[in-house]
Tab-separated table of C-alpha atoms in Angstrom:
chain	number	residue	atom	x	y	z
A	1	MET	CA	6.327	108.617	134.827
A	2	PRO	CA	2.440	109.508	135.180
A	3	SER	CA	2.948	113.286	135.383
A	4	GLY	CA	4.158	112.778	131.848
A	5	HIS	CA	7.606	113.907	132.334
A	6	LYS	CA	10.736	111.902	131.716
A	7	ALA	CA	13.255	110.989	134.784
A	8	PHE	CA	16.676	113.008	134.863
A	9	LEU	CA	19.203	111.229	137.184
A	10	VAL	CA	20.557	113.778	139.658
A	11	HIS	CA	23.670	113.433	141.793
A	12	ASN	CA	24.700	117.033	142.720
A	13	LEU	CA	23.806	120.915	142.367
A	14	ASN	CA	25.083	121.038	138.976
A	15	ASP	CA	22.892	118.763	137.456
A	16	VAL	CA	19.836	120.238	138.632
A	17	ASP	CA	20.784	123.731	136.711
A	18	LEU	CA	20.753	121.297	133.421
A	19	LEU	CA	17.046	121.077	133.960
A	20	LEU	CA	16.540	124.612	133.851
A	21	MET	CA	15.735	125.080	130.179
A	22	HIS	CA	13.780	121.614	130.125
A	23	ASN	CA	11.602	121.878	133.235
A	24	LYS	CA	8.221	121.012	131.255
A	25	THR	CA	9.730	117.648	129.997
A	26	PHE	CA	12.183	116.401	132.259
A	27	ALA	CA	11.571	116.158	136.234
A	28	ALA	CA	14.811	115.666	138.664
A	29	GLU	CA	14.982	112.075	140.226
A	30	ILE	CA	17.566	112.124	143.133
A	31	GLY	CA	20.163	109.129	143.356
A	32	HIS	CA	19.983	106.761	145.653
A	33	ALA	CA	23.593	107.313	146.645
A	34	VAL	CA	23.259	111.232	147.216
A	35	SER	CA	23.474	112.196	151.226
A	36	SER	CA	20.867	114.087	153.134
A	37	ARG	CA	22.903	117.122	153.334
A	38	LYS	CA	22.973	117.466	149.240
A	39	ARG	CA	19.432	116.405	149.203
A	40	VAL	CA	18.296	119.389	151.014
A	41	GLY	CA	20.544	121.646	148.507
A	42	ILE	CA	19.231	119.925	145.298
A	43	ILE	CA	15.434	120.126	146.362
A	44	ALA	CA	15.795	123.872	147.441
A	45	LYS	CA	17.709	124.507	144.145
A	46	ALA	CA	14.818	122.885	142.246
A	47	LYS	CA	12.143	124.774	143.851
A	48	GLN	CA	14.170	127.854	143.290
A	49	LEU	CA	14.063	126.948	139.330
A	50	GLY	CA	10.948	125.452	139.271
A	51	VAL	CA	11.669	121.838	138.409
A	52	LYS	CA	9.634	118.846	139.640
A	53	VAL	CA	11.670	116.288	141.859
A	54	THR	CA	10.113	112.895	141.733
A	55	ASN	CA	11.552	111.792	145.282
A	56	PRO	CA	11.459	114.760	147.651
A	57	LYS	CA	10.954	113.131	150.524
A	58	ALA	CA	13.788	110.082	150.156
A	59	LYS	CA	16.095	110.276	152.754
A	60	VAL	CA	15.280	113.530	154.218
A	61	THR	CA	14.255	113.472	157.858
A	62	THR	CA	13.160	115.804	160.212
A	63	GLU	CA	13.212	115.577	163.977
A	64	ALA	CA	9.964	116.252	165.770
């Protein structure tokens, strides 16, 4: 990746916890089959733990 991180595929909230000790080396990449409701939870948890997410805006839409 251009940022220097290695991609780690995440499918649920427990996968984000695995990156807690390795947040400088790995970045979370949310799987394509993850629902938008789970994506919001994963993004919030990653932000709380200081983990970079490579695709935070995918499938997460907001109504204007």
